[in-house]
XYZ file of C-alpha atoms in Angstrom:
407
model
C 91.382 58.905 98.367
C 90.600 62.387 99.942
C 88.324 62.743 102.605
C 85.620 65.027 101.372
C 82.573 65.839 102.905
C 79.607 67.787 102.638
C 79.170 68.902 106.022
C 81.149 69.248 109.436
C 82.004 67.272 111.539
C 78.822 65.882 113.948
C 80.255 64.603 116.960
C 78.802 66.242 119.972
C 81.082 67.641 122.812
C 82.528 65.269 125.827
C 84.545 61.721 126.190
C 83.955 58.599 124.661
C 82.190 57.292 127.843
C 80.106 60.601 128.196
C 78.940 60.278 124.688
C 78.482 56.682 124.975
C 75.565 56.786 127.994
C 74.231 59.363 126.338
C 73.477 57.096 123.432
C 72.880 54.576 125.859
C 69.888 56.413 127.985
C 68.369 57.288 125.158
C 67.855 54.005 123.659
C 67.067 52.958 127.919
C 63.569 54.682 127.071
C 62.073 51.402 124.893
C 62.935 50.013 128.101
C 60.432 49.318 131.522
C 62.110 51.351 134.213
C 62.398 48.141 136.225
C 64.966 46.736 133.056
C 67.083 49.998 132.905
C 69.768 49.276 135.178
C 70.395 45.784 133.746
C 70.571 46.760 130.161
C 73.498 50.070 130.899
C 75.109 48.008 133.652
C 77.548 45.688 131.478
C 78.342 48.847 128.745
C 79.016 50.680 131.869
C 81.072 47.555 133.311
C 82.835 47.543 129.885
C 83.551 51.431 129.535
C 85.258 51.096 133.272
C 89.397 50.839 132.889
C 90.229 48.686 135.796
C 94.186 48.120 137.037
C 95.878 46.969 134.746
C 93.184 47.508 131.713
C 94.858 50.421 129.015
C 92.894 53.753 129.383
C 89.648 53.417 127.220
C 91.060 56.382 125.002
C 93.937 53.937 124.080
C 92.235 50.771 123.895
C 90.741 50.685 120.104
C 89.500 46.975 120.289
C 87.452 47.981 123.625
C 85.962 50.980 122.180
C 85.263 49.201 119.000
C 83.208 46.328 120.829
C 81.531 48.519 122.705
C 79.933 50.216 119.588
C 79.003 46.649 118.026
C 77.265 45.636 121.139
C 75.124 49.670 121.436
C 74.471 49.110 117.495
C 72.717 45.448 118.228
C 70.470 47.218 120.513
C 69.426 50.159 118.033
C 65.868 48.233 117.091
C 64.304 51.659 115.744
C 64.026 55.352 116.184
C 63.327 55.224 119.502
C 61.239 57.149 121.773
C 62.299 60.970 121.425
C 61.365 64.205 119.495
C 62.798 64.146 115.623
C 65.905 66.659 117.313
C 66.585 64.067 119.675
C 66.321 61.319 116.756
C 68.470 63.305 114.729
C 71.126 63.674 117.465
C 71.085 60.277 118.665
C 71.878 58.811 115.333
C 74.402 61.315 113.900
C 76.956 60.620 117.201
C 76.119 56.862 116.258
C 77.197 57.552 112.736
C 80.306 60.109 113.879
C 81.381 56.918 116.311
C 81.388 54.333 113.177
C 83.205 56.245 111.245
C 85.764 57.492 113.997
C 86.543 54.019 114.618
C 86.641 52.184 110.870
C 87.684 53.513 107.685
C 84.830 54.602 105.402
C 85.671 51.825 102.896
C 86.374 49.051 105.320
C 83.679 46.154 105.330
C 82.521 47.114 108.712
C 81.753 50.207 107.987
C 79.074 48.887 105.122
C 77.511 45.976 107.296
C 76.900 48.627 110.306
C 75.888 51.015 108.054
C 73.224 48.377 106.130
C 72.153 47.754 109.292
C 71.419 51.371 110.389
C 69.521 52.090 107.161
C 67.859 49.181 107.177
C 66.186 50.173 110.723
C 65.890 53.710 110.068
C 63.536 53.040 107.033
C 61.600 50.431 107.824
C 60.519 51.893 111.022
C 56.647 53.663 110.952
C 56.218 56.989 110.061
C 58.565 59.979 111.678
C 59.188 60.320 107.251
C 60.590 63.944 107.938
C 63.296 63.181 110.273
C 64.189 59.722 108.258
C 64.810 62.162 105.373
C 67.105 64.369 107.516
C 68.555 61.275 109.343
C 69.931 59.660 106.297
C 70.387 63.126 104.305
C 73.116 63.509 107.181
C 74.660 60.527 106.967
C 75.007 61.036 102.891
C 76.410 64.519 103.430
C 79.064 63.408 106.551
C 80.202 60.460 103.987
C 83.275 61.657 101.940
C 81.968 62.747 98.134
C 84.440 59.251 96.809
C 82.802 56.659 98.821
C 80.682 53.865 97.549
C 78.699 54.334 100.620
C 76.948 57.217 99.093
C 75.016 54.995 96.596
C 74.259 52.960 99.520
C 72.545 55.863 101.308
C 70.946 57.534 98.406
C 69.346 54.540 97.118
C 68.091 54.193 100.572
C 66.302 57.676 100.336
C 64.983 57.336 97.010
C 63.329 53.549 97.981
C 61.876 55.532 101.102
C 61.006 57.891 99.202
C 59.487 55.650 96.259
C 57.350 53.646 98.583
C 55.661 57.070 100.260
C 54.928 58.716 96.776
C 57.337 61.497 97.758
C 59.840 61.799 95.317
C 59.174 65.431 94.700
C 60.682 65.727 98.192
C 63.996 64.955 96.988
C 64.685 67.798 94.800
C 66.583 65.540 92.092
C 68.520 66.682 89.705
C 69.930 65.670 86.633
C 72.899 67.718 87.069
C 73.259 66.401 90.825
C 73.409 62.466 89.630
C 75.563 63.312 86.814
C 78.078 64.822 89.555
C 77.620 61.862 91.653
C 78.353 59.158 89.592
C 81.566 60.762 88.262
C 82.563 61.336 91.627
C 81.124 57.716 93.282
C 83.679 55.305 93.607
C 81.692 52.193 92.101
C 81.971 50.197 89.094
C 79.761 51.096 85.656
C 76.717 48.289 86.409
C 76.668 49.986 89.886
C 76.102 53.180 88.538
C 73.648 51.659 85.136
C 71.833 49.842 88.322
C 71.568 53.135 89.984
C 70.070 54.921 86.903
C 67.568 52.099 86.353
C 66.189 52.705 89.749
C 65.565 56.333 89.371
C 64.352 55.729 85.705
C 61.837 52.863 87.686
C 61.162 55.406 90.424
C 59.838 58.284 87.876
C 58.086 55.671 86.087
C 55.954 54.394 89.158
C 55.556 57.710 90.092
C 53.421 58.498 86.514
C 56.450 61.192 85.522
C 57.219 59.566 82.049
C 59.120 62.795 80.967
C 61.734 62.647 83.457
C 61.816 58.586 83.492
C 62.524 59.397 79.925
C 65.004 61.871 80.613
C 66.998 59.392 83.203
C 66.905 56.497 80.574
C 68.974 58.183 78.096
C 71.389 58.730 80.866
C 71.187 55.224 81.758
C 71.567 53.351 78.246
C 75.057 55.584 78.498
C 76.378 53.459 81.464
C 75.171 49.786 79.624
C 77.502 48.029 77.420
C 76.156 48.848 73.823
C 75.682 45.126 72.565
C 74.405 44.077 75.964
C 70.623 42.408 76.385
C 69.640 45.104 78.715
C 71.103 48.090 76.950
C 68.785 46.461 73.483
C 65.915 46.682 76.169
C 66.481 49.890 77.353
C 67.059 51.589 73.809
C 63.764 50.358 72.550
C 62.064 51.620 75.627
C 63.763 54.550 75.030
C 62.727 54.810 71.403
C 59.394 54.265 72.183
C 58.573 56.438 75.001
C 60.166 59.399 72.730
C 58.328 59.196 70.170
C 54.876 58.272 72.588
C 55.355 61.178 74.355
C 53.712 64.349 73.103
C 56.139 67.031 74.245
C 59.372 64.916 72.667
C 60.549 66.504 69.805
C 64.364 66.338 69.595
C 65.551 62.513 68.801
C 68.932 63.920 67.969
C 70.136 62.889 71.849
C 69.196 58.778 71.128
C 71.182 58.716 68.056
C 74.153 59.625 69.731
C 73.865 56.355 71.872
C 76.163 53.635 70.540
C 73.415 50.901 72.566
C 70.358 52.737 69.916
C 72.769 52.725 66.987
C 73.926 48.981 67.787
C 69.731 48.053 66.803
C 70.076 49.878 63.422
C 68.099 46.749 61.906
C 64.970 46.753 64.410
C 61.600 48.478 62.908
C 61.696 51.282 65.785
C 64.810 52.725 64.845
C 63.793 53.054 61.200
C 60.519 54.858 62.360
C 63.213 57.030 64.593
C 64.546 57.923 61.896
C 61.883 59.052 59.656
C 61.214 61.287 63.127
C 64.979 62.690 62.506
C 64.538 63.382 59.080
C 61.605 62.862 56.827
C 58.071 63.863 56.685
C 54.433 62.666 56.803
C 54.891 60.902 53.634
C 57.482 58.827 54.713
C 55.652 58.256 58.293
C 52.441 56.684 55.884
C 54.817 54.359 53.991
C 56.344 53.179 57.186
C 53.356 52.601 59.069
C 51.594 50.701 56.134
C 55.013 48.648 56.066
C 55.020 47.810 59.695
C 51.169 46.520 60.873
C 50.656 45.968 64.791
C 54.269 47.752 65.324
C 52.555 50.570 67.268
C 50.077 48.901 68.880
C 53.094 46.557 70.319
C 54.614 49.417 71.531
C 51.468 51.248 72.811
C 52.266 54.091 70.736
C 48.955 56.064 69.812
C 49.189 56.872 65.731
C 47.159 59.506 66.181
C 49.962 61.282 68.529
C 52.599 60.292 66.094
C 50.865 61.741 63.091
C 50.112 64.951 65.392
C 54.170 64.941 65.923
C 55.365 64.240 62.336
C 53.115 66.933 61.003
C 54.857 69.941 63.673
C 58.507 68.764 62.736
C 57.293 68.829 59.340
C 56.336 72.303 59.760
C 59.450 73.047 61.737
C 61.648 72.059 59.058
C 60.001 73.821 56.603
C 60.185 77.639 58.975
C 63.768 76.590 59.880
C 64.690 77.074 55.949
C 62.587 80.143 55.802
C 63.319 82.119 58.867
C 63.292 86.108 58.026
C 60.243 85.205 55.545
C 56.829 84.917 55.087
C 55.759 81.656 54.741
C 52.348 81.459 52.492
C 49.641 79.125 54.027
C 49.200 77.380 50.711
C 53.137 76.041 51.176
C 52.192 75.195 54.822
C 49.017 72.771 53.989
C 50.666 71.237 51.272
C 53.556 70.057 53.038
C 51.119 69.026 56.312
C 48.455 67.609 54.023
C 45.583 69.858 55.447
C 43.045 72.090 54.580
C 44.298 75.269 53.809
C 41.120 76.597 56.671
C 43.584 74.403 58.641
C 47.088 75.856 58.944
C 46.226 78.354 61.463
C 45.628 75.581 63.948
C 48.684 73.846 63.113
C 51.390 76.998 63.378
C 49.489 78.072 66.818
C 50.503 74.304 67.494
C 54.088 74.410 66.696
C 54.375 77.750 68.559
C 53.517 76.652 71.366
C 55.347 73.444 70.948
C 58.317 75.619 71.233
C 59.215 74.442 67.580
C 58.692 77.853 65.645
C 58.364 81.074 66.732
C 56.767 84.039 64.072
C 53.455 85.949 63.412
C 50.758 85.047 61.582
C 49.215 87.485 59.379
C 45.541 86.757 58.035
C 45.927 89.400 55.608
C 48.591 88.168 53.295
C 47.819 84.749 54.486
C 51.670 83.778 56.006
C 53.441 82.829 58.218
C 56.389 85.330 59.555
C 59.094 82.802 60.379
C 61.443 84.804 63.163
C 63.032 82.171 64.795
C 62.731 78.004 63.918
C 64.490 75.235 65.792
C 65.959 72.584 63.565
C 65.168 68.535 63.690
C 69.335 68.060 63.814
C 72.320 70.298 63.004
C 74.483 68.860 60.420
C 76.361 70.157 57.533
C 73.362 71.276 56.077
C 72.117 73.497 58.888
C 75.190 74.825 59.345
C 75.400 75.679 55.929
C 72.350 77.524 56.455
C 73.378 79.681 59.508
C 76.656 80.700 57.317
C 73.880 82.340 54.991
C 71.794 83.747 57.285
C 75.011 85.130 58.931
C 76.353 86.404 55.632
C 73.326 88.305 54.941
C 72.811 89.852 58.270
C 76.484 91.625 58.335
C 75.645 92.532 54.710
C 72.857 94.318 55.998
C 74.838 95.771 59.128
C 77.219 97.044 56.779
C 74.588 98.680 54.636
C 72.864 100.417 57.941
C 76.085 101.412 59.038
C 77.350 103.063 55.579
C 73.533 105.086 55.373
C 74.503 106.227 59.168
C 78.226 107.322 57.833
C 76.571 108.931 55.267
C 73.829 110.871 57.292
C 76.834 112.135 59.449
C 78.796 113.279 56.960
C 76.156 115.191 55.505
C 75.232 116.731 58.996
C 78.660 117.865 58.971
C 78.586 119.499 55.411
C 75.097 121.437 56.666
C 76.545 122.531 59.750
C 80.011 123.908 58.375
């Protein structure tokens, strides 16, 4: 696998021994003066090449057991400024990996270790962040490590209330997982943790937002992915700026529970209108409350895709008010509200005029683009060129004529 990494390489200047007892006085400050010597004597005893030892440079083993016994000492961040910190435990890192391939089961236990120390010790939460942030970026882009690391950050930053610190994108987990060397429930286990973290954190949207990405990486017909894909169903349609449900029927884990009550109101959210919202809802008593799903929200929501539909077929046009509350089921003193709703909804976009009492419909967004919306675009296509070519046949026209006046 190549070796990839983020960032260059952190090993500070000097020898092995040099760069050892630097790590080692710096981790001699926990210490009483009194129990200084005694702790550095035997790593200094051990870095020595007596006669007839091999050159420390060309004994591996050596070198390798001196790093076990420095990492048993390594009980926290130690006593030094967040530079010093930051130093300290990227040569610790740098030695690890100098001395074990990234994938090799050492590699993971002293790693587990480290992380384990770094964020469980009190406070210092800025120069944990850059700490382990280095030790994700010096890790080759392949490794499994990475999910090791990262999951460490995001529980330290769970715990603190910080995950706005993180900077997460959806983007940037996409390209990790694709590039993570781990198997599919270590990614889905992953995504569940991030859809958990956004959820704690009272950021339903982007929980929301991680799930669908998550149900991907579940086998369809699997318990969990069932669980997940009602969750899913439900927090769309519960949350009030969730329009487009056209992303959840693309998952084969939603489509496997064709036959639960959820997906059938899903789809009246795809398709249909209020009408068909009534007949489910008086077909389905206690389903919403079960789900906490507020009817109230839903009927708010049916009503604007109603109304979206409705614009996307009539973009270019006025749209009379009296065609608006009959299809909402409002007052006609009403529709005002509604349109100003579904504007700024980001659903429809026109003027209304009180005057001729319409809607102009200049740009609509459509529930789902099927044959039938495309069908639609063809028209509106055709009939925009048509009138480009007409324009462009009057200017043609005016030119010639210019031409005539001037000759």
């Amino acid at each position: 696998m190549a070796n990839v990494t983020d960032s260059v390489s952190i090993f500070a200047e000097g020898t092995f021994e040099e760069q050892i007892q630097e790590l080692l006085t710096y981790l001699a400050r926990n210490r009483p003066e009194e129990e200084r010597a005694a702790f550095i004597s035997p790593f200094q005893n051990a870095l020595r090449s007596e006669e007839g030892k091999k050159p420390l440079d060309q004994d591996e083993p050596r070198r390798k057991l001196i790093i076990s016994k420095l990492l048993e000492e390594v009980k926290g961040l130690g006593e030094g400024t967040d530079k010093e910190i930051e130093g300290f435990f990227n040569l610790l890192f740098a030695h690890v990996f100098s001395l074990y391939p990234a994938d090799s089961p050492e590699v993971r236990k002293y790693l587990s270790y480290l992380l384990k120390t770094i964020s469980s010790s009190p406070d210092r939460l800025a120069v944990k962040y850059r700490v382990i942030s280095n030790l994700f970026n010096a890790t080759p882009r392949n490794s499994p490590l990475r999910l090791l690391i990262y999951q460490t950050i995001l529980d330290l930053a769970t715990s603190r209330d910080e995950l706005d610190v993180l900077e997460l994108s959806k983007s940037n987990v996409e390209k990790w997982l694709s590039e993570w060397d781990i198997t599919e429930e270590e990614k889905a286990s992953f995504l569940k943790s991030i859809v958990d973290a956004y959820s704690k954190a009272d950021e339903p949207t982007t929980a929301y937002e991680y799930s669908l990405l998550y149900i991907k990486y579940l086998p369809p017909s699997s318990d969990a992915a069932k669980t997940a894909s009602l969750d899913a169903i439900a927090s769309a349609l519960r949350l009030p700026t969730v329009f487009d449900f056209d992303p959840l029927f693309k998952l084969d884990a939603v489509v496997s529970i064709k036959d639960h009550e959820l997906f059938s109101l899903l789809q009246v959210f795809l398709n249909n209108g209020l009408a068909e919202f009534n007949t489910w809802q008086s077909q389905h008593s206690g389903v919403l409350e079960k789900y906490n799903i507020p009817a109230a929200e839903l009927e708010r929501k049916i009503r604007l895709l109603t109304l979206a539909s409705l614009a996307f077929k009539h973009v270019g046009k006025n749209l009379p008010y009296s065609s608006i509350a009959e299809a909402l089921e409002v007052n006609p003193s009403d529709v005002e509200k509604w349109v100003i709703d579904v504007i700024r909804a980001g659903l429809v976009w026109g003027k209304l005029s009180q005057t001729t009492q319409s809607l102009h419909i200049t740009r609509a967004t459509s529930r789902t683009f099927e044959q039938e919306q495309w069908q639609a675009l063809e028209k509106r296509l055709v009939a925009w060129k048509t009138g480009l070519a007409g324009i462009l046949d009057v200017v043609a026209a005016a030119k010639r004529q210019a031409g005539q006046v001037a000759a």
